[in-house]
Amino acid sequence: MAELAVDKHFKYILSVEKNKDSFESVVMDHLRMNGAYWGLTALDLLGKLDSVNVDEVISWILKCQRESGGFSGNIGYDPHILYTLSAVQVLALFNKLDVLDIDKVATYITGLQNEDGSFSGDMWGEVDTRFSYIAICCLSILCCLDKINVEKAVSYILSCKNLDGGFGCTPGGESHAGQIFCCVGALALTGSLHYVDKDLLGWWLCERQVKSGGLNGRPEKLPDVCYSWWVLSSLIMIDRVHWIDKEKLVKFILDCQDVENGGISDRPDDAVDVYHTYFGVAGLSLLNYPGLKAIDPAYALPVDVVNRIFFSG
Amino acid sequence: MHGRPRKAPKPEDEAASSAKAQKLRALQTQFFSFHHNKIYTKEAVELSAKLLEINPESYTAWNYRKLAVEHYLNLPDCNPDSIKSVLDDELRVVENALRQNFKSYGAWHHRKWVLSKGHSSIDNELRLLDKFQKADSRNFHAWNYRRFVAESMKRSEQDELKYTEDMIYANFSNYSAWHNRSVLLSALFDKKAEGFLLKEKVLPEEYEFIHQAIFTDPDDQSGWFYHLWLLDQTVTTDSPLLASSWPGHGSDVLLVGDRCYNGSAFSPFSALHSDSGSFPIVLYFNQPVRGVNSSTVTVECGFNKNEDLLWKPLSASNSQTARVWVAHLKVPSSDLHSTVEVSVGHTKGIISTRGFEYSHPSMLSFKVHVQPMERDSSQVSVAESISLREENFKVYGKQSEESIIDSFDQLIIKNGHETTASNWRFEALAKEIECFRELLSLVDCKIGKLTLARLLKAYDAMSYPFANKLVHSEEVLELYSDLMKLDRTHYQFYKDERSIVLLQKYKDSVSSAICGPICLRLNNLSLSRMGAFEKLLWVQMLDLSHNELQSIEGLKAMQLLSCLSLRNNKLRSLTALEPLRKLKLLRILDISYNQIGDHSIDTTRYVCSSPLSHSVGSELNRDETVTSDVALINNWEAFYIFKDFNLNQLDIVGNTIADEKFKSVLVKIMPKLKQLDGKLLD
C-alpha cells in the first residue's frame, strides 16, 4: 500500500502559500482566508505548523477584519461569515485568540441570525445551513455560544432534516454530505445529537462508500477525497464509522496523492489543490493513520487545540 | 478544483496562465477601486460583469452589483421601464455566470435577490430551470431554486409532483427527483389534502412506481431510500404508544433492603433490592415524547402523593424529550403490601416530536410488598465483592421445553386499538415481501436481501404481541449473515442489525421459584450492539462479557441495573460509557479487557455530556478539590463520565489507559469507590 508522502505535501502547501501569481491562485484570491485554514490545519496535522511565520499570518488576518467585525476572504473584499470562521480557526491553531475583540466578532455573527433561527452569510441575506454551523462553531471557539438563540438555531437545522435522515441547505433541500456535516456538526456542538436518527443517517452515509473504496457525496455520484472528511466526520460524530471499510478508504485517499510533486487531488490522477490536500490529510487523521495528529470531527481543528480551549483552567 | 486532470506544467502553459492571471488581477484591482469608492457608472458596472463572467465565485462583485441596482432604483428619474431594463441586465449577468459555473452559490442567490424586486415571470424561471436540469438533473442548486420559484409563485404541489414524475420517467436514476417527490408527498399527507387523505391509496401506487426503479437496476441507489421511506410510512403510526414498562402490569414487586430473599414465590421480574427506600417506575415509549408529568401520568397508591412524583426524561443534556421516562416512588420502611395504579395519558399533554398526541390512555397496576431490612446495612461487609458467576443467572439460549410464563408479555403492553391493525398495512407489506422474494429469485442482489430483511422485521413487529412469536427471525438472521458475506464493505452494519434481531428473539422461560437477584447472561454471542431494551427493563445484573460491543447506546433504559459486566468487549473510549451515567443503581462495573486508550479518535466524543457540546447543565458543580488535583485537560473524559457514578466496585485492568497514574485519578474522582481491580481501597 502506498504511504503518505508527508514531506512532499508539506512542501506543496508552503509553495501554494507563496505562489500568488498563477491563474489558479488569482481566481481563488477571494477565498484566501479559507485557503489559509486548509493549508495551516493540514500543516498542523502533519506536525509542521512551526514552519510558518505566525506574525505575518496574524497581521494579514487582522487586515481582513472589517468594520462590522466580520472577516473578508482577502484584503479588500467584503466580510462574510465563511471567512470569519476560518479566521477564528486559524487564530485558534496558533493559540492567538486573544488578539481578537471577541465581542466585535460575536456581534457580527449574532447580527446574522434571522427570526426563524437560520443564519445569513452576510448582509445580503443568503440563508444556508452551512452558515448555521459556522455561527455555532465560531462562537463555540470564542466561548460565547449563548449570544445567539441556540434553541431557534437548532430548530431551524432540524427543519432541514430530510426523510432519508440527511440534511439539506434549506428546508426541502436534498441531502448532501457537505450539508450533513454542517448540520450534524452544529447539532453535536449544541448537545443536540439525540435529534438525529443515527441508524437511518448512518446507513445513508455508509452507502457513500463505492467499490473503489472512496466516498461520494450523495447517491450515484463520483467519489471525491473531500467526502473523506464530510462523510467520515459525520459518521464519527454519530458513532457509525465502523459501518464503512476504513482500510479501503485509506487506500483510496493515498491513491489520490501526487507523490512526485506533493498535494492530494479529488480522485486519482486529477490535479491537486490545497483544499483536497487538507481534506485528505484530515480524513486520514480520522482513520487513525499513524503519524498524524488527531482531529476533532465537529470543530475541524486538531484535538489538542480544541481541548486547550475548553479544558485548560 | 474538481475533475481536472493532473498535468505536468509545461513552460507555455505557465506563461499562458501567468498572462491570464495578470489580466484578471488588473480587472480585480480596477473593480476594487470602483467598489471602495462607490462608483456605479455604466462602465464600472459593466466591468463587474466582465469579472463575474471569468470568475463567478468572486462574491464581492455580486455584492457590488446589488449596491449598483439599489443605487439606480433610488435615482429620482427611474421609471418602470428603466427598472425593467436594469433588472433584465442582472438576470442576463446571472445566466452568463451560470453558464461558466452552474453551481455558483453567488449567482443563484443574486438571481433570487433580483426576483425579490418583483421581476421576471414564472415561465421564464421554469424555462431557465429546464435548461439547467437537462444539463445536469442532479444540480441541487437548480432543484433548490425550483422549490423557491414554486413557492414564491404559488405553484401547486400536485403540479410539482407531476414534474417529478416526468423527470423520473425520463430517467429512473434521479435521486433528486425522488427526493423532491418525497418532500411533496409528505407535505400533502400532512395537509391531508384532497385525494391525498388516504395513505392506503397513495402508498401502493408509490410502491409500484419505485419498483420500476429498483428492479430495473438493483445496484442503482436512487430508489433505495425512497423505498425505505415508503416502508416507514406504511408501518409507523403517528401517535406515540407505550411499548413497555417496569414494573409490568399485574406484577408483584418485592422490595428488600437486604441481599437475601425469604424464599417467597415471587416472579423474578419484580423483585428489587433497594437500599434507597424507593424504586423506579420506568415508562418506555415507542418513540421520543415530551410532556410526561404528574398530570399526564398519575400514580395512585396509598403511600405516596401523586403530585410529589417527579418524572424525568432519560435524555442527553437538557432535552425534555425522551423515549424512556422515570419517576421514583418512595416507600416507607415498614412492612407494606399495597396496590399501585399508573394511568398514562388520561389527560392530554404527552406529545411526540412530530406533534402527535398520545391518544390511547392506558392503565397498569402492580402490587408492592416491602420487607424491612433484617440487618443493619452498615454492617454488611465491604469485602464481599460481587461475582457474576452465580447459578441463578438466566442464560440466553437455554430454554426449557415448556414455557410456563411468557414473561415478556407481562411487560409489553398490549395496545388494543390497532388490533384490526389497518389491513391495508399488512396487505402492503405482504405484497412487498412477495415482490422482493421474486426479485431475489432472479437476481442475488444486496438491496433485495436487505429490503426483504427489513420487510420481514416490520411484518413481525406489527404482528407482535398478538402473534406470540417473531415468525421470521430465523430467516432475517440468515439474510443478514448472507449480506455480511455479499457486501463485505458494510459488514459491520449488517452485524449490528443482526445483533439487535438476535436480542429481540430472546424469550425467557421461567420457573416460579427463584431466589436471589435478577440476572441475565448474554455472553459469547458475538453481539456488536445492544438492543431490545423494552424487553430487558427487569434486569438487575447483566453479563455482556466476551462479545464485540463497541457501543452500549440505549443501555440507559435499563434503570434497574446494579451490576454490569462488559469485560472482554471492544469499547474504545471512556465516553462510550455515557449511557451508564443515567443508571442510578449501578454499583458494580467491569470494563476490563476492552480497548480504552488504544485509539486517538473518539467516536463518542459528542454523545457524552461535556463542555465541548455545551451539554453540561447548570447542575455541574465542579468540585474544586477534585479538579485542582486532576489535570482536567488530560482526564476530562474520566471526570465527566465518572463524577456522577456511585460505584462500589470497578474493574478496568486490560485497557491501555489503565496505568497507575490513571487509576489514582479515578480514585480522586470517585471517593466512594471501595474496590478497584480487585484491590480494596481505604
Coordinates of N, CA, C and O in Angstrom, one line a residue, chain B residues 190-298:
Chain B
D190 N -49.4 15.5 5.2 CA -49.6 16.4 6.4 C -50.8 17.3 6.3 O -51.6 17.5 7.2
K191 N -51.0 17.8 5.1 CA -52.1 18.7 4.9 C -53.4 17.9 4.8 O -54.5 18.5 4.8
K192 N -53.3 16.6 4.6 CA -54.5 15.8 4.4 C -55.3 16.4 3.2 O -56.5 16.5 3.2
A193 N -54.5 16.7 2.2 CA -55.1 17.3 1.0 C -56.1 16.4 0.3 O -56.0 15.2 0.4
E194 N -57.0 17.1 -0.4 CA -58.0 16.3 -1.2 C -57.3 15.3 -2.1 O -56.4 15.6 -2.8
G195 N -57.8 14.0 -2.0 CA -57.2 13.0 -2.8 C -55.9 12.4 -2.2 O -55.5 11.3 -2.6
F196 N -55.4 13.1 -1.2 CA -54.2 12.5 -0.6 C -54.4 12.2 0.9 O -53.5 11.9 1.6
L197 N -55.7 12.2 1.2 CA -56.1 11.9 2.6 C -55.6 10.5 2.9 O -55.3 10.2 4.1
L198 N -55.7 9.6 2.0 CA -55.6 8.2 2.3 C -54.2 7.7 1.8 O -53.9 7.5 0.7
K199 N -53.3 7.5 2.8 CA -52.1 6.9 2.6 C -52.3 5.5 1.9 O -51.5 5.1 1.1
E200 N -53.4 4.8 2.4 CA -53.6 3.5 1.9 C -53.8 3.4 0.4 O -53.7 2.4 -0.2
K201 N -54.3 4.6 -0.2 CA -54.4 4.6 -1.6 C -53.1 5.0 -2.3 O -52.7 4.4 -3.3
V202 N -52.5 6.0 -1.8 CA -51.3 6.5 -2.4 C -50.1 5.6 -2.3 O -49.4 5.4 -3.3
L203 N -49.9 5.0 -1.1 CA -48.7 4.2 -0.9 C -48.5 3.0 -1.9 O -47.5 2.8 -2.5
P204 N -49.6 2.2 -2.1 CA -49.5 1.1 -3.0 C -49.0 1.6 -4.4 O -48.3 0.9 -5.1
E205 N -49.6 2.8 -4.9 CA -49.2 3.3 -6.2 C -47.7 3.7 -6.2 O -47.0 3.4 -7.1
E206 N -47.3 4.3 -5.1 CA -45.8 4.7 -5.0 C -44.9 3.4 -5.0 O -43.9 3.4 -5.6
Y207 N -45.4 2.4 -4.3 CA -44.6 1.1 -4.3 C -44.4 0.6 -5.8 O -43.4 0.3 -6.2
E208 N -45.5 0.7 -6.6 CA -45.5 0.2 -8.0 C -44.4 1.1 -8.7 O -43.6 0.5 -9.5
F209 N -44.5 2.4 -8.5 CA -43.6 3.3 -9.1 C -42.1 3.0 -8.8 O -41.3 2.9 -9.7
I210 N -41.8 2.8 -7.5 CA -40.5 2.7 -7.1 C -39.9 1.3 -7.5 O -38.7 1.2 -7.8
H211 N -40.8 0.3 -7.7 CA -40.3 -1.0 -8.1 C -39.6 -0.8 -9.5 O -38.6 -1.5 -9.8
Q212 N -40.2 0.0 -10.3 CA -39.6 0.2 -11.7 C -38.2 0.6 -11.6 O -37.3 0.2 -12.4
A213 N -37.9 1.5 -10.6 CA -36.5 2.0 -10.4 C -35.6 0.9 -9.9 O -34.6 0.5 -10.5
I214 N -36.1 0.3 -8.8 CA -35.2 -0.7 -8.1 C -35.0 -2.0 -8.9 O -33.9 -2.5 -9.1
F215 N -36.1 -2.4 -9.6 CA -36.0 -3.7 -10.3 C -35.2 -3.6 -11.6 O -34.7 -4.5 -12.1
T216 N -35.3 -2.4 -12.2 CA -34.6 -2.2 -13.4 C -33.1 -2.3 -13.2 O -32.4 -2.9 -14.0
D217 N -32.6 -1.7 -12.2 CA -31.2 -1.8 -11.9 C -31.0 -1.8 -10.4 O -30.9 -0.8 -9.7
P218 N -30.9 -3.0 -9.8 CA -30.9 -3.1 -8.3 C -29.6 -2.5 -7.7 O -29.6 -2.2 -6.5
D219 N -28.6 -2.2 -8.5 CA -27.4 -1.6 -7.9 C -27.4 -0.1 -7.9 O -26.6 0.5 -7.3
D220 N -28.4 0.5 -8.5 CA -28.6 1.9 -8.5 C -29.3 2.3 -7.3 O -30.4 1.9 -7.0
Q221 N -28.6 3.2 -6.5 CA -29.2 3.6 -5.2 C -30.3 4.6 -5.2 O -30.9 4.8 -4.1
S222 N -30.6 5.1 -6.4 CA -31.6 6.2 -6.4 C -32.9 5.9 -5.7 O -33.6 6.8 -5.2
G223 N -33.4 4.6 -5.8 CA -34.7 4.3 -5.3 C -34.7 3.7 -3.9 O -35.7 3.7 -3.2
W224 N -33.5 3.4 -3.4 CA -33.4 2.6 -2.1 C -34.0 3.4 -1.0 O -34.7 2.9 -0.1
F225 N -33.6 4.7 -0.9 CA -34.0 5.5 0.3 C -35.5 5.9 0.2 O -36.1 6.0 1.3
Y226 N -36.0 6.0 -1.0 CA -37.4 6.3 -1.2 C -38.2 5.2 -0.7 O -39.2 5.3 -0.1
H227 N -37.8 3.9 -1.1 CA -38.5 2.7 -0.7 C -38.5 2.6 0.8 O -39.5 2.3 1.4
L228 N -37.4 2.9 1.4 CA -37.3 2.8 2.9 C -38.3 3.8 3.5 O -39.0 3.5 4.5
W229 N -38.4 5.0 2.9 CA -39.4 6.0 3.4 C -40.8 5.4 3.3 O -41.6 5.6 4.2
L230 N -41.1 4.8 2.1 CA -42.5 4.2 1.9 C -42.7 3.2 3.0 O -43.9 3.1 3.5
L231 N -41.7 2.4 3.3 CA -41.9 1.4 4.3 C -42.2 2.0 5.7 O -43.1 1.6 6.4
D232 N -41.5 3.0 6.0 CA -41.7 3.7 7.2 C -43.1 4.3 7.3 O -43.8 4.2 8.3
Q233 N -43.6 4.9 6.2 CA -44.9 5.4 6.1 C -46.0 4.3 6.3 O -47.1 4.6 6.8
T234 N -45.6 3.1 5.9 CA -46.6 2.0 5.9 C -46.7 1.5 7.4 O -47.8 1.2 7.8
V235 N -45.6 1.4 8.1 CA -45.7 0.8 9.4 C -45.9 1.8 10.6 O -46.3 1.4 11.6
T236 N -45.4 3.0 10.4 CA -45.4 3.9 11.5 C -46.8 4.5 11.8 O -47.4 5.1 10.9
T237 N -47.3 4.3 13.0 CA -48.5 5.0 13.4 C -48.1 6.4 13.9 O -47.0 6.5 14.6
D238 N -48.8 7.4 13.7 CA -48.4 8.7 14.1 C -48.4 8.9 15.6 O -47.4 9.4 16.2
S239 N -49.4 8.4 16.3 CA -49.5 8.6 17.7 C -48.4 7.8 18.5 O -48.2 6.6 18.1
P240 N -47.8 8.4 19.5 CA -46.9 7.6 20.3 C -47.6 6.5 21.1 O -48.8 6.7 21.5
L241 N -47.0 5.4 21.4 CA -47.6 4.4 22.2 C -46.6 4.0 23.3 O -45.4 4.1 23.2
L242 N -47.2 3.5 24.4 CA -46.4 2.9 25.5 C -46.0 1.5 25.1 O -46.8 0.7 24.8
A243 N -44.7 1.3 24.9 CA -44.2 0.0 24.5 C -44.0 -1.0 25.6 O -44.3 -2.2 25.5
S244 N -43.6 -0.5 26.7 CA -43.2 -1.4 27.8 C -43.0 -0.6 29.1 O -42.9 0.6 29.0
S245 N -43.0 -1.3 30.2 CA -42.8 -0.6 31.5 C -42.2 -1.5 32.5 O -42.2 -2.7 32.4
W246 N -41.6 -0.9 33.5 CA -41.3 -1.7 34.7 C -41.8 -0.9 35.9 O -41.5 0.3 36.0
P247 N -42.5 -1.5 36.9 CA -43.0 -2.9 36.9 C -44.0 -3.1 35.8 O -44.6 -2.2 35.4
G248 N -44.1 -4.4 35.5 CA -45.1 -4.7 34.5 C -46.5 -4.8 35.1 O -46.7 -4.9 36.3
H249 N -47.5 -4.7 34.2 CA -48.9 -4.8 34.6 C -49.1 -6.1 35.2 O -48.8 -7.2 34.7
G250 N -49.8 -6.1 36.4 CA -50.1 -7.3 37.0 C -49.0 -8.0 37.8 O -49.2 -9.1 38.3
S251 N -47.9 -7.3 37.9 CA -46.7 -8.0 38.6 C -46.7 -7.7 40.1 O -47.5 -6.8 40.6
D252 N -45.9 -8.4 40.8 CA -45.7 -8.1 42.2 C -44.3 -7.7 42.4 O -43.3 -8.3 42.0
V253 N -44.1 -6.6 43.1 CA -42.8 -6.0 43.3 C -42.4 -6.3 44.8 O -43.2 -5.9 45.7
L254 N -41.3 -6.9 45.0 CA -40.9 -7.1 46.4 C -39.6 -6.3 46.6 O -38.7 -6.3 45.9
L255 N -39.7 -5.4 47.6 CA -38.6 -4.6 47.9 C -37.9 -5.1 49.2 O -38.6 -5.2 50.2
V256 N -36.6 -5.4 49.0 CA -35.9 -5.8 50.2 C -34.7 -5.0 50.4 O -34.0 -4.7 49.4
G257 N -34.4 -4.7 51.6 CA -33.2 -3.9 51.8 C -32.0 -4.7 52.0 O -30.9 -4.3 52.3
D258 N -32.1 -6.0 51.7 CA -31.1 -7.0 52.0 C -30.7 -7.7 50.8 O -31.3 -7.6 49.7
R259 N -29.8 -8.6 50.9 CA -29.5 -9.4 49.7 C -30.2 -10.7 49.6 O -30.2 -11.4 48.6
C260 N -30.8 -11.1 50.6 CA -31.4 -12.4 50.6 C -32.9 -12.3 50.6 O -33.5 -11.5 51.3
Y261 N -33.5 -13.2 49.9 CA -35.0 -13.3 50.0 C -35.3 -14.2 51.2 O -34.5 -14.8 51.8
N262 N -36.6 -14.2 51.5 CA -37.1 -15.2 52.4 C -37.8 -16.3 51.7 O -38.8 -16.8 52.2
G263 N -37.4 -16.6 50.5 CA -38.0 -17.7 49.8 C -39.4 -17.5 49.4 O -40.2 -18.4 49.2
S264 N -39.8 -16.3 49.2 CA -41.2 -16.1 48.8 C -41.3 -16.4 47.3 O -40.4 -16.2 46.5
A265 N -42.5 -16.8 46.9 CA -42.6 -17.2 45.5 C -43.0 -16.0 44.6 O -44.1 -15.9 44.2
F266 N -42.1 -15.2 44.4 CA -42.3 -14.0 43.5 C -41.6 -14.2 42.2 O -40.6 -14.8 42.1
S267 N -42.2 -13.7 41.2 CA -41.6 -13.8 39.8 C -40.3 -13.0 39.9 O -40.2 -12.0 40.5
P268 N -39.3 -13.5 39.2 CA -38.0 -12.9 39.1 C -38.0 -11.5 38.5 O -37.1 -10.7 38.7
F269 N -39.1 -11.2 37.8 CA -39.1 -9.9 37.1 C -39.5 -8.8 38.0 O -39.5 -7.7 37.6
S270 N -39.8 -9.1 39.3 CA -40.4 -8.0 40.0 C -39.7 -7.7 41.3 O -40.2 -6.9 42.1
A271 N -38.6 -8.4 41.6 CA -38.0 -8.2 42.9 C -36.9 -7.3 42.8 O -36.1 -7.3 41.9
L272 N -36.8 -6.4 43.7 CA -35.7 -5.4 43.6 C -35.1 -5.2 45.0 O -35.7 -5.1 46.0
H273 N -33.7 -5.2 45.0 CA -33.0 -5.0 46.2 C -32.8 -3.5 46.2 O -32.1 -2.9 45.4
S274 N -33.4 -2.9 47.2 CA -33.3 -1.4 47.2 C -32.7 -1.0 48.6 O -33.2 -1.4 49.6
D275 N -31.7 -0.2 48.5 CA -31.2 0.3 49.8 C -31.5 1.8 49.9 O -30.9 2.5 50.7
S276 N -32.3 2.3 49.0 CA -32.5 3.8 49.0 C -33.9 4.1 49.4 O -34.3 5.3 49.4
G277 N -34.7 3.1 49.7 CA -36.1 3.5 50.2 C -37.0 3.9 49.1 O -38.0 4.5 49.3
S278 N -36.6 3.6 47.9 CA -37.5 4.0 46.8 C -37.2 3.0 45.6 O -36.3 2.3 45.6
F279 N -38.1 3.0 44.7 CA -37.9 2.2 43.5 C -38.4 3.0 42.3 O -39.3 3.9 42.4
P280 N -37.8 2.7 41.1 CA -38.2 3.5 39.9 C -39.4 2.9 39.2 O -39.6 1.7 39.2
I281 N -40.2 3.8 38.6 CA -41.2 3.3 37.7 C -40.7 3.8 36.3 O -40.4 5.0 36.1
V282 N -40.6 2.8 35.4 CA -40.0 3.1 34.1 C -41.0 3.0 33.0 O -41.7 2.0 32.9
L283 N -41.2 4.0 32.2 CA -42.1 4.0 31.1 C -41.3 4.1 29.8 O -40.5 5.0 29.6
Y284 N -41.5 3.1 28.9 CA -40.7 3.0 27.7 C -41.7 3.2 26.5 O -42.5 2.3 26.2
F285 N -41.6 4.3 25.8 CA -42.5 4.6 24.7 C -41.8 4.1 23.4 O -40.6 3.9 23.3
N286 N -42.6 4.0 22.3 CA -42.1 3.6 21.0 C -41.4 4.7 20.2 O -40.9 4.4 19.2
Q287 N -41.5 5.9 20.7 CA -40.8 7.0 20.1 C -40.6 8.1 21.1 O -41.3 8.1 22.2
P288 N -39.7 9.0 20.9 CA -39.4 10.0 21.9 C -40.7 10.9 22.1 O -41.4 11.3 21.1
V289 N -41.0 11.2 23.4 CA -42.1 12.1 23.7 C -41.7 13.1 24.7 O -40.7 13.0 25.4
R290 N -42.5 14.2 24.8 CA -42.4 15.1 25.9 C -43.7 15.2 26.6 O -44.7 14.7 26.1
G291 N -43.7 15.9 27.7 CA -45.0 16.2 28.4 C -45.4 15.1 29.4 O -46.5 15.0 29.7
V292 N -44.4 14.2 29.8 CA -44.8 13.2 30.8 C -44.5 13.9 32.1 O -43.4 14.3 32.5
N293 N -45.6 14.1 32.9 CA -45.5 14.7 34.2 C -46.7 14.2 35.1 O -47.4 13.3 34.7
S294 N -46.7 14.7 36.3 CA -47.7 14.1 37.2 C -49.2 14.5 36.9 O -50.1 14.0 37.5
S295 N -49.4 15.3 35.8 CA -50.7 15.5 35.3 C -51.1 14.5 34.3 O -52.2 13.9 34.3
T296 N -50.1 14.2 33.4 CA -50.5 13.3 32.3 C -50.3 11.9 32.7 O -50.8 11.0 32.0
V297 N -49.5 11.6 33.7 CA -49.3 10.3 34.2 C -49.6 10.3 35.7 O -48.9 11.0 36.4
T298 N -50.7 9.6 36.1 CA -51.0 9.7 37.5 C -50.7 8.4 38.2 O -51.0 7.3 37.6

